[in-house]
Amino acid sequence: MATTLSQALTEMQEEKDTITGFLHKFGVGDLLRKCRAHKVKGFPVLQIFTYLLGCMFSPISTYMSMKIETYKEPFCKNTIYRFCNDAGINWHRFLRLLSERIIREFMRPATSEKRNEYFVLDDTPFAKTGKKTELVAKFFNHVNMTYQYGFRILTLLWTDEYSSIPIDFCPLSSSDNKLLKCSPKKYDGRSVAAQIRKQAQQKAPDIILDMLKKAIHAGHSAKYVLFDSWFATPKGITAIKRELSLDVIAMVKKSSKVFYEYQGEQLDIKRIYSRNRKRPGKSKYLLSVQVKLIQKRNRKIISSIPARIVYVRNKSNRKDWIALITTDMDISEEEIIRCYGARWNIEVYFKTCKQYLKLLKECNSPSFDAFTCHLTIVAVRYMILSIQQRSNTDDRTIGELFWIITAEVAEISYNHSLRLILDALLDTVREFFQVSDEQMTAFTLSFFNRLPEHLQRALCHDATRKNVA
């Protein structure tokens, strides 16, 4: 029992040290102050923030910890509630700045310049009930194909196909008051609280464009933007390419209401497929065509950009197919398929947050500000895990230790190392067989004469250098 308790205390201390090291390494305290999270009186903000990050390692809630008298923090629960409900803290800006610093200082130096970087966008359902919970709205859950109340958490993720870092998020609600369970609180339109509530009621394509603009303004960069068919509309893809100069790789929805200009005609994705001959054999893709994405306003064409659609056989159903679209005309079809595979990293992010980082169970507050704080805390937890995972598996993150080891190995020459091996061999022979000095000398000379000439020269050279020294 004592051993188990000691091991648990050691693990808890290691977890606390990991969080503290992360906060100091990336200057989280300075970033919190930049985003209006500063102490007016009482306890330091960073102390409360550290405690909230560490709650993912605790099997019980703060309330239950206080009830059974295992809570050891100096501040009370009301201090935590006031911190989480603070409407003046710009959590979205904090997450953008922190993620940019992590990618620039930690991820990118350990990444090859040839490796692509991606922005990945997707949403995940978040069921949340309660008549007093702000902006909870009725939405259709495509996972279980039912209507429920809550949010769709739209997330922007950076990935290099190996590690993933969340950049921004937005809990999607509804602008239709009939679908809302509780209307949002009223704030000054210039305040952060009013802006995040307004954003939550906008349409997803508009939010996506705004999130990408803010990420680029914060210093983020990527080669491609990846998303699935729910967001892949010609209007949205055209806006990203035209306004942000970012290329898109996305899955195309099989809809008869979405048209692309192909050979001078406006055709949907199915008709384009039926008009062309497919590639024979076991090709990685069935068909590749060039189209144009047309954006209209008042029935007039305001922009037109070229794109490529690649039809790929569906692995789960060999008779079916899926279609990928990209605005990069120089990339090959095989590379399009490979790059789109990086989109799966955001699904891993959602699963990890829900299963291990207490995304669904930790926040029960009806406040939209507390919910925003909770989503930020979960995202920072994932950053810590992502950094730890990369540090423990990628040798390039060892840093200066590599050069120290290299210098140490360089000091031990080949000749010297060979001499050490032979000395160990001769000492072992003398110990096991109890031979005399005369027998040992004869054995050594016989062994030396049987060696190749280059090894004899190496041993002689090392012995001479050793005698001179």
Tab-separated table of C-alpha atoms in Angstrom, residues 15-452:
chain	number	residue	atom	x	y	z
A	15	GLU	CA	2.572	15.622	-14.124
A	16	LYS	CA	2.709	18.912	-12.235
A	17	ASP	CA	6.328	19.455	-13.298
A	18	THR	CA	5.385	18.774	-16.936
A	19	ILE	CA	2.643	21.416	-16.870
A	20	THR	CA	4.841	23.946	-15.048
A	21	GLY	CA	7.678	23.385	-17.517
A	22	PHE	CA	5.319	23.881	-20.449
A	23	LEU	CA	3.948	27.139	-19.028
A	24	HIS	CA	7.399	28.616	-18.406
A	25	LYS	CA	8.930	27.419	-21.674
A	26	PHE	CA	6.312	29.112	-23.854
A	27	GLY	CA	5.650	32.174	-21.690
A	28	VAL	CA	1.996	31.400	-21.031
A	29	GLY	CA	1.809	34.004	-18.260
A	30	ASP	CA	2.796	36.816	-20.653
A	31	LEU	CA	0.271	35.615	-23.242
A	32	LEU	CA	-2.496	35.574	-20.628
A	33	ARG	CA	-1.723	39.181	-19.717
A	34	LYS	CA	-1.814	40.167	-23.405
A	35	CYS	CA	-5.300	38.683	-23.630
A	36	ARG	CA	-6.601	40.612	-20.585
A	37	ALA	CA	-6.239	37.783	-18.087
A	38	HIS	CA	-4.422	39.587	-15.289
A	39	LYS	CA	-4.690	39.772	-11.520
A	40	VAL	CA	-6.599	42.702	-10.046
A	41	LYS	CA	-6.254	41.350	-6.519
A	42	GLY	CA	-5.902	37.976	-4.860
A	43	PHE	CA	-4.144	34.999	-6.441
A	44	PRO	CA	-2.010	35.027	-9.625
A	45	VAL	CA	-3.875	34.104	-12.796
A	46	LEU	CA	-1.182	31.609	-13.798
A	47	GLN	CA	-1.683	29.700	-10.547
A	48	ILE	CA	-5.398	29.219	-11.246
A	49	PHE	CA	-4.711	28.365	-14.892
A	50	THR	CA	-2.154	25.733	-13.841
A	51	TYR	CA	-4.670	24.114	-11.519
A	52	LEU	CA	-7.319	23.941	-14.273
A	53	LEU	CA	-4.843	22.302	-16.653
A	54	GLY	CA	-3.976	19.688	-14.041
A	55	CYS	CA	-7.605	18.748	-13.427
A	56	MET	CA	-7.417	16.269	-16.317
A	57	PHE	CA	-5.219	14.035	-14.131
A	58	SER	CA	-7.681	14.092	-11.240
A	59	PRO	CA	-10.298	11.310	-11.114
A	60	ILE	CA	-12.782	13.535	-9.229
A	61	SER	CA	-14.150	17.040	-9.731
A	62	THR	CA	-13.152	20.148	-7.780
A	63	TYR	CA	-16.467	20.092	-5.922
A	64	MET	CA	-16.035	16.469	-4.831
A	65	SER	CA	-12.389	17.114	-3.922
A	66	MET	CA	-13.529	19.877	-1.561
A	67	LYS	CA	-16.281	17.713	-0.145
A	68	ILE	CA	-13.966	14.840	0.819
A	69	GLU	CA	-11.317	17.324	1.988
A	70	THR	CA	-8.550	16.398	-0.463
A	71	TYR	CA	-8.495	19.866	-2.064
A	72	LYS	CA	-5.139	21.520	-1.269
A	73	GLU	CA	-5.169	24.726	-3.330
A	74	PRO	CA	-5.074	28.070	-1.469
A	75	PHE	CA	-7.975	29.598	-3.451
A	76	CYS	CA	-11.635	28.649	-3.081
A	77	LYS	CA	-14.074	27.457	-5.739
A	78	ASN	CA	-15.569	30.939	-6.171
A	79	THR	CA	-12.159	32.174	-7.336
A	80	ILE	CA	-12.165	29.493	-10.044
A	81	TYR	CA	-15.729	30.369	-11.067
A	82	ARG	CA	-14.908	34.075	-11.338
A	83	PHE	CA	-11.874	33.289	-13.469
A	84	CYS	CA	-13.814	31.032	-15.848
A	85	ASN	CA	-16.777	33.440	-16.109
A	86	ASP	CA	-14.630	36.510	-16.810
A	87	ALA	CA	-16.129	37.960	-19.998
A	88	GLY	CA	-13.132	40.217	-20.635
A	89	ILE	CA	-10.565	37.502	-21.351
A	90	ASN	CA	-9.947	36.944	-25.059
A	91	TRP	CA	-9.455	33.174	-25.024
A	92	HIS	CA	-9.521	32.851	-28.819
A	93	ARG	CA	-6.603	35.276	-29.220
A	94	PHE	CA	-4.716	33.523	-26.427
A	95	LEU	CA	-5.041	30.157	-28.174
A	96	ARG	CA	-3.926	31.587	-31.522
A	97	LEU	CA	-0.842	33.235	-29.998
A	98	LEU	CA	0.131	30.210	-27.901
A	99	SER	CA	-0.244	27.767	-30.806
A	100	GLU	CA	1.819	30.036	-33.079
A	101	ARG	CA	4.606	30.181	-30.497
A	102	ILE	CA	4.633	26.393	-30.049
A	103	ILE	CA	4.722	25.735	-33.792
A	104	ARG	CA	7.425	28.345	-34.426
A	105	GLU	CA	9.710	27.491	-31.497
A	106	PHE	CA	9.172	23.745	-31.086
A	107	MET	CA	7.419	22.032	-34.008
A	108	ARG	CA	8.922	23.726	-37.048
A	109	PRO	CA	12.635	23.465	-36.070
A	110	ALA	CA	12.193	19.675	-35.848
A	111	THR	CA	10.349	19.438	-39.175
A	112	SER	CA	11.837	19.069	-42.639
A	113	GLU	CA	11.260	21.961	-45.022
A	114	LYS	CA	9.974	19.454	-47.580
A	115	ARG	CA	7.151	18.334	-45.289
A	116	ASN	CA	3.785	19.973	-45.965
A	117	GLU	CA	1.893	21.880	-43.292
A	118	TYR	CA	-1.901	21.967	-43.256
A	119	PHE	CA	-4.830	23.842	-41.793
A	120	VAL	CA	-7.584	21.327	-41.011
A	121	LEU	CA	-11.201	22.347	-40.341
A	122	ASP	CA	-14.019	20.218	-38.993
A	123	ASP	CA	-16.746	20.226	-36.359
A	124	THR	CA	-17.863	17.765	-33.703
A	125	PRO	CA	-21.204	17.533	-31.856
A	126	PHE	CA	-21.342	18.617	-28.225
A	127	ALA	CA	-24.603	17.698	-26.533
A	128	LYS	CA	-25.546	20.163	-23.795
A	129	THR	CA	-28.927	20.544	-22.141
A	130	GLY	CA	-30.306	23.102	-19.713
A	131	LYS	CA	-32.886	25.821	-20.138
A	132	LYS	CA	-30.509	28.505	-18.816
A	133	THR	CA	-27.450	27.541	-20.867
A	134	GLU	CA	-26.582	30.374	-23.238
A	135	LEU	CA	-26.934	29.792	-26.994
A	136	VAL	CA	-27.774	26.089	-26.707
A	137	ALA	CA	-29.609	25.308	-29.935
A	138	LYS	CA	-31.226	22.385	-31.656
A	139	PHE	CA	-29.027	20.821	-34.337
A	140	PHE	CA	-28.830	17.639	-36.375
A	141	ASN	CA	-26.176	15.188	-35.221
A	142	HIS	CA	-24.797	13.416	-38.310
A	143	VAL	CA	-23.075	10.783	-36.165
A	144	ASN	CA	-26.221	9.188	-34.723
A	145	MET	CA	-28.616	10.828	-37.238
A	146	THR	CA	-30.806	12.469	-34.591
A	147	TYR	CA	-31.722	15.995	-33.489
A	148	GLN	CA	-30.374	17.140	-30.128
A	149	TYR	CA	-29.569	20.280	-28.159
A	150	GLY	CA	-26.052	21.622	-27.760
A	151	PHE	CA	-23.310	22.974	-30.025
A	152	ARG	CA	-21.191	21.972	-32.989
A	153	ILE	CA	-17.599	22.756	-32.031
A	154	LEU	CA	-15.943	24.067	-35.200
A	155	THR	CA	-12.157	23.694	-34.818
A	156	LEU	CA	-9.136	24.915	-36.765
A	157	LEU	CA	-6.105	22.632	-36.421
A	158	TRP	CA	-2.508	22.852	-37.624
A	159	THR	CA	-0.746	19.616	-38.542
A	160	ASP	CA	2.400	18.455	-40.293
A	161	GLU	CA	1.009	14.892	-40.591
A	162	TYR	CA	2.922	13.895	-37.448
A	163	SER	CA	1.878	16.322	-34.706
A	164	SER	CA	-1.260	18.433	-34.356
A	165	ILE	CA	-1.830	21.756	-32.592
A	166	PRO	CA	-5.297	23.382	-32.200
A	167	ILE	CA	-5.358	27.028	-33.324
A	168	ASP	CA	-8.925	28.232	-32.850
A	169	PHE	CA	-12.489	27.057	-32.236
A	170	CYS	CA	-16.064	28.291	-32.336
A	171	PRO	CA	-19.127	26.671	-30.703
A	172	LEU	CA	-21.709	26.882	-33.495
A	173	SER	CA	-25.212	27.796	-32.371
A	174	SER	CA	-28.124	29.091	-34.470
A	175	SER	CA	-29.342	32.506	-35.584
A	176	ASP	CA	-32.952	31.252	-35.526
A	177	ASN	CA	-34.504	32.137	-32.176
A	178	LYS	CA	-36.959	29.248	-32.561
A	179	LEU	CA	-34.091	26.770	-32.272
A	180	LEU	CA	-32.499	28.457	-29.248
A	181	LYS	CA	-33.244	27.240	-25.744
A	182	CYS	CA	-31.771	30.332	-24.117
A	183	SER	CA	-30.875	33.671	-25.686
A	184	PRO	CA	-27.383	35.121	-25.111
A	185	LYS	CA	-26.637	37.819	-22.570
A	186	LYS	CA	-26.422	41.400	-23.809
A	187	TYR	CA	-23.013	43.062	-23.907
A	188	ASP	CA	-21.483	46.107	-25.545
A	189	GLY	CA	-21.006	45.233	-29.210
A	190	ARG	CA	-17.313	46.235	-29.025
A	191	SER	CA	-16.540	43.796	-26.197
A	192	VAL	CA	-15.007	40.350	-26.571
A	193	ALA	CA	-18.064	38.728	-24.964
A	194	ALA	CA	-20.411	40.244	-27.551
A	195	GLN	CA	-18.146	39.313	-30.472
A	196	ILE	CA	-17.845	35.618	-29.572
A	197	ARG	CA	-21.611	35.354	-29.100
A	198	LYS	CA	-22.215	37.034	-32.442
A	199	GLN	CA	-19.725	34.733	-34.151
A	200	ALA	CA	-21.422	31.630	-32.709
A	201	GLN	CA	-24.645	32.563	-34.530
A	202	GLN	CA	-23.050	33.118	-37.937
A	203	LYS	CA	-22.941	30.603	-40.783
A	204	ALA	CA	-20.098	28.095	-40.763
A	205	PRO	CA	-18.530	29.166	-44.147
A	206	ASP	CA	-18.258	32.767	-42.926
A	207	ILE	CA	-16.726	31.652	-39.626
A	208	ILE	CA	-14.189	29.455	-41.442
A	209	LEU	CA	-12.948	32.376	-43.523
A	210	ASP	CA	-12.747	34.602	-40.444
A	211	MET	CA	-10.848	31.971	-38.426
A	212	LEU	CA	-8.296	31.502	-41.210
A	213	LYS	CA	-7.782	35.269	-41.530
A	214	LYS	CA	-7.179	35.664	-37.789
A	215	ALA	CA	-4.811	32.670	-37.747
A	216	ILE	CA	-2.723	34.128	-40.579
A	217	HIS	CA	-2.724	37.520	-38.839
A	218	ALA	CA	-1.379	35.812	-35.680
A	219	GLY	CA	1.558	34.422	-37.679
A	220	HIS	CA	0.340	30.980	-38.733
A	221	SER	CA	1.033	29.550	-42.165
A	222	ALA	CA	0.271	26.372	-44.097
A	223	LYS	CA	0.354	25.088	-47.654
A	224	TYR	CA	-3.144	23.593	-47.848
A	225	VAL	CA	-6.516	23.876	-46.147
A	226	LEU	CA	-8.244	20.525	-45.627
A	227	PHE	CA	-11.908	19.867	-44.840
A	228	ASP	CA	-14.622	17.366	-45.628
A	229	SER	CA	-17.692	17.611	-47.845
A	230	TRP	CA	-19.840	19.559	-45.342
A	231	PHE	CA	-17.806	22.717	-45.962
A	232	ALA	CA	-16.664	22.085	-49.558
A	233	THR	CA	-18.810	24.548	-51.491
A	234	PRO	CA	-17.552	26.352	-54.619
A	235	LYS	CA	-18.240	29.693	-52.920
A	236	GLY	CA	-16.212	28.828	-49.818
A	237	ILE	CA	-13.300	27.288	-51.740
A	238	THR	CA	-13.166	30.281	-54.089
A	239	ALA	CA	-13.160	32.735	-51.157
A	240	ILE	CA	-10.250	30.957	-49.446
A	241	LYS	CA	-8.208	30.895	-52.652
A	242	ARG	CA	-9.012	34.442	-53.736
A	243	GLU	CA	-8.822	36.266	-50.382
A	244	LEU	CA	-6.162	34.266	-48.534
A	245	SER	CA	-4.121	32.770	-51.420
A	246	LEU	CA	-4.373	29.336	-49.793
A	247	ASP	CA	-4.917	26.165	-51.789
A	248	VAL	CA	-7.711	23.819	-50.736
A	249	ILE	CA	-7.950	20.032	-50.751
A	250	ALA	CA	-11.423	18.837	-49.808
A	251	MET	CA	-13.952	16.107	-50.370
A	252	VAL	CA	-16.822	16.944	-52.724
A	253	LYS	CA	-20.412	16.280	-51.723
A	254	LYS	CA	-22.424	14.128	-54.164
A	255	SER	CA	-25.115	16.702	-54.738
A	256	SER	CA	-27.152	17.431	-57.831
A	257	LYS	CA	-27.551	21.058	-56.662
A	258	VAL	CA	-23.862	22.028	-56.776
A	259	PHE	CA	-22.456	22.760	-60.237
A	260	TYR	CA	-18.986	23.071	-61.740
A	261	GLU	CA	-18.037	24.455	-65.144
A	262	TYR	CA	-16.766	21.537	-67.237
A	263	GLN	CA	-16.121	21.863	-70.967
A	264	GLY	CA	-18.262	25.016	-71.108
A	265	GLU	CA	-21.243	23.469	-69.309
A	266	GLN	CA	-22.550	23.677	-65.745
A	267	LEU	CA	-22.583	20.080	-64.491
A	268	ASP	CA	-22.882	18.416	-61.099
A	269	ILE	CA	-20.321	15.953	-59.793
A	270	LYS	CA	-22.266	12.855	-60.889
A	271	ARG	CA	-22.775	13.958	-64.471
A	272	ILE	CA	-19.090	14.803	-64.843
A	273	TYR	CA	-18.260	11.289	-63.657
A	274	SER	CA	-20.698	9.629	-66.051
A	275	ARG	CA	-19.378	11.508	-69.087
A	276	ASN	CA	-15.789	10.300	-68.802
A	277	ARG	CA	-14.012	7.026	-69.293
A	278	LYS	CA	-12.468	5.592	-66.133
A	279	ARG	CA	-8.870	4.460	-65.699
A	280	PRO	CA	-8.522	0.675	-66.035
A	281	GLY	CA	-6.812	-1.773	-63.707
A	282	LYS	CA	-5.758	-1.137	-60.124
A	283	SER	CA	-5.090	2.568	-60.465
A	284	LYS	CA	-5.091	4.678	-57.290
A	285	TYR	CA	-7.767	6.893	-58.804
A	286	LEU	CA	-10.546	6.377	-61.338
A	287	LEU	CA	-10.727	9.741	-63.033
A	288	SER	CA	-9.120	13.194	-62.958
A	289	VAL	CA	-10.742	16.236	-64.606
A	290	GLN	CA	-10.157	19.983	-64.669
A	291	VAL	CA	-13.079	22.252	-63.861
A	292	LYS	CA	-13.744	25.884	-62.977
A	293	LEU	CA	-15.288	27.151	-59.767
A	294	ILE	CA	-17.659	30.001	-60.544
A	295	GLN	CA	-18.746	32.588	-57.987
A	296	LYS	CA	-21.773	34.664	-58.956
A	297	ARG	CA	-23.480	37.735	-57.556
A	298	ASN	CA	-26.815	38.931	-58.938
A	299	ARG	CA	-26.437	36.299	-61.696
A	300	LYS	CA	-23.142	37.836	-62.803
A	301	ILE	CA	-19.819	36.004	-62.609
A	302	ILE	CA	-17.504	37.885	-60.247
A	303	SER	CA	-14.700	35.313	-60.039
A	304	SER	CA	-13.589	32.079	-61.641
A	305	ILE	CA	-10.700	29.848	-60.539
A	306	PRO	CA	-9.437	26.549	-62.012
A	307	ALA	CA	-9.641	23.380	-59.941
A	308	ARG	CA	-9.015	19.665	-60.299
A	309	ILE	CA	-11.454	16.924	-59.250
A	310	VAL	CA	-10.047	13.445	-58.600
A	311	TYR	CA	-12.427	10.492	-58.346
A	312	VAL	CA	-11.166	7.766	-56.003
A	313	ARG	CA	-12.591	4.308	-55.454
A	314	ASN	CA	-14.261	3.881	-52.086
A	315	LYS	CA	-12.325	1.258	-50.104
A	316	SER	CA	-15.355	0.230	-48.056
A	317	ASN	CA	-17.470	-0.241	-51.188
A	318	ARG	CA	-15.636	-1.083	-54.414
A	319	LYS	CA	-18.644	-0.118	-56.524
A	320	ASP	CA	-18.791	3.345	-55.005
A	321	TRP	CA	-16.476	6.354	-55.341
A	322	ILE	CA	-15.564	9.581	-53.579
A	323	ALA	CA	-14.339	12.818	-55.149
A	324	LEU	CA	-11.573	15.149	-53.989
A	325	ILE	CA	-11.120	18.698	-55.229
A	326	THR	CA	-8.067	20.947	-55.114
A	327	THR	CA	-7.195	24.431	-56.320
A	328	ASP	CA	-3.499	23.535	-56.736
A	329	MET	CA	-3.147	22.622	-60.412
A	330	ASP	CA	0.527	21.583	-60.127
A	331	ILE	CA	0.043	18.756	-57.645
A	332	SER	CA	-0.301	15.149	-58.824
A	333	GLU	CA	-3.366	12.995	-58.243
A	334	GLU	CA	-1.456	10.636	-55.938
A	335	GLU	CA	-0.244	13.577	-53.867
A	336	ILE	CA	-3.790	14.930	-53.575
A	337	ILE	CA	-4.963	11.623	-52.121
A	338	ARG	CA	-2.003	11.444	-49.744
A	339	CYS	CA	-2.392	15.023	-48.516
A	340	TYR	CA	-6.088	14.627	-47.852
A	341	GLY	CA	-5.240	11.765	-45.497
A	342	ALA	CA	-3.801	14.351	-43.083
A	343	ARG	CA	-7.364	15.521	-42.403
A	344	TRP	CA	-7.830	12.462	-40.177
A	345	ASN	CA	-5.649	14.128	-37.514
A	346	ILE	CA	-8.539	16.341	-36.479
A	347	GLU	CA	-10.689	13.261	-35.848
A	348	VAL	CA	-7.934	11.979	-33.550
A	349	TYR	CA	-7.984	15.368	-31.800
A	350	PHE	CA	-11.728	15.182	-31.161
A	351	LYS	CA	-11.553	11.605	-29.897
A	352	THR	CA	-8.645	12.373	-27.567
A	353	CYS	CA	-10.361	15.452	-26.132
A	354	LYS	CA	-13.609	13.607	-25.500
A	355	GLN	CA	-12.140	10.389	-24.162
A	356	TYR	CA	-9.142	11.586	-22.142
A	357	LEU	CA	-9.192	15.380	-21.687
A	358	LYS	CA	-12.694	15.732	-20.170
A	359	LEU	CA	-14.169	17.780	-23.001
A	360	LEU	CA	-17.717	16.526	-22.424
A	361	LYS	CA	-17.926	16.125	-18.657
A	362	GLU	CA	-15.947	18.852	-16.913
A	363	CYS	CA	-17.923	22.044	-17.637
A	364	ASN	CA	-21.522	22.263	-16.411
A	365	SER	CA	-21.769	26.039	-16.218
A	366	PRO	CA	-24.623	27.754	-18.126
A	367	SER	CA	-22.297	30.668	-18.982
A	368	PHE	CA	-20.996	30.909	-22.544
A	369	ASP	CA	-17.829	32.565	-21.205
A	370	ALA	CA	-17.132	29.612	-18.897
A	371	PHE	CA	-17.727	27.236	-21.797
A	372	THR	CA	-15.242	29.171	-23.963
A	373	CYS	CA	-12.676	29.015	-21.162
A	374	HIS	CA	-13.266	25.263	-20.825
A	375	LEU	CA	-12.671	24.647	-24.548
A	376	THR	CA	-9.433	26.637	-24.346
A	377	ILE	CA	-8.230	24.638	-21.332
A	378	VAL	CA	-8.911	21.364	-23.183
A	379	ALA	CA	-7.030	22.620	-26.257
A	380	VAL	CA	-3.983	23.582	-24.148
A	381	ARG	CA	-4.045	20.134	-22.529
A	382	TYR	CA	-3.853	18.597	-25.972
A	383	MET	CA	-0.901	20.860	-26.817
A	384	ILE	CA	0.976	19.543	-23.781
A	385	LEU	CA	0.300	15.938	-24.794
A	386	SER	CA	1.302	16.638	-28.394
A	387	ILE	CA	4.604	18.152	-27.291
A	388	GLN	CA	5.290	15.252	-24.929
A	389	GLN	CA	4.474	12.717	-27.639
A	390	ARG	CA	6.806	14.394	-30.115
A	391	SER	CA	9.595	14.781	-27.562
A	392	ASN	CA	9.443	11.115	-26.592
A	393	THR	CA	9.322	9.667	-30.123
A	394	ASP	CA	11.179	12.104	-32.392
A	395	ASP	CA	14.980	12.002	-31.996
A	396	ARG	CA	15.291	15.440	-33.575
A	397	THR	CA	13.741	17.045	-30.470
A	398	ILE	CA	16.639	15.910	-28.266
A	399	GLY	CA	18.432	19.087	-29.249
A	400	GLU	CA	21.806	19.847	-27.698
A	401	LEU	CA	22.085	16.379	-26.155
A	402	PHE	CA	22.716	14.993	-29.670
A	403	TRP	CA	25.713	17.266	-30.195
A	404	ILE	CA	27.091	16.478	-26.746
A	405	ILE	CA	26.913	12.750	-27.481
A	406	THR	CA	28.424	13.263	-30.936
A	407	ALA	CA	31.386	15.158	-29.489
A	408	GLU	CA	31.901	12.493	-26.843
A	409	VAL	CA	31.837	9.665	-29.390
A	410	ALA	CA	34.221	11.534	-31.677
A	411	GLU	CA	36.826	11.623	-28.925
A	412	ILE	CA	36.902	7.793	-28.848
A	413	SER	CA	38.712	6.840	-32.045
A	414	TYR	CA	38.285	3.596	-33.939
A	415	ASN	CA	41.794	2.416	-32.977
A	416	HIS	CA	41.215	3.148	-29.317
A	417	SER	CA	37.862	1.369	-29.238
A	418	LEU	CA	39.427	-1.709	-30.892
A	419	ARG	CA	42.197	-1.663	-28.297
A	420	LEU	CA	39.612	-1.560	-25.475
A	421	ILE	CA	37.827	-4.603	-26.911
A	422	LEU	CA	41.019	-6.637	-27.193
A	423	ASP	CA	42.139	-5.704	-23.676
A	424	ALA	CA	38.801	-6.895	-22.346
A	425	LEU	CA	39.161	-10.150	-24.295
A	426	LEU	CA	42.678	-10.848	-22.974
A	427	ASP	CA	41.669	-10.070	-19.388
A	428	THR	CA	38.772	-12.525	-19.705
A	429	VAL	CA	41.083	-15.277	-21.051
A	430	ARG	CA	43.542	-14.714	-18.183
A	431	GLU	CA	40.748	-14.838	-15.568
A	432	PHE	CA	38.930	-17.946	-16.816
A	433	PHE	CA	41.884	-20.157	-17.846
A	434	GLN	CA	44.442	-19.070	-15.203
A	435	VAL	CA	47.314	-18.941	-17.729
A	436	SER	CA	50.860	-17.820	-16.898
A	437	ASP	CA	52.458	-14.628	-18.230
A	438	GLU	CA	54.584	-16.604	-20.722
A	439	GLN	CA	51.519	-18.442	-22.052
A	440	MET	CA	49.580	-15.152	-22.225
A	441	THR	CA	52.379	-13.485	-24.219
A	442	ALA	CA	52.517	-16.390	-26.673
A	443	PHE	CA	48.728	-16.356	-27.025
A	444	THR	CA	48.709	-12.599	-27.666
A	445	LEU	CA	51.425	-12.806	-30.335
A	446	SER	CA	49.694	-15.712	-32.055
A	447	PHE	CA	46.382	-13.855	-31.994
A	448	PHE	CA	48.034	-10.635	-33.266
A	449	ASN	CA	49.707	-12.409	-36.182
A	450	ARG	CA	46.396	-13.891	-37.307
A	451	LEU	CA	44.763	-10.446	-37.592
A	452	PRO	CA	44.487	-8.635	-40.963
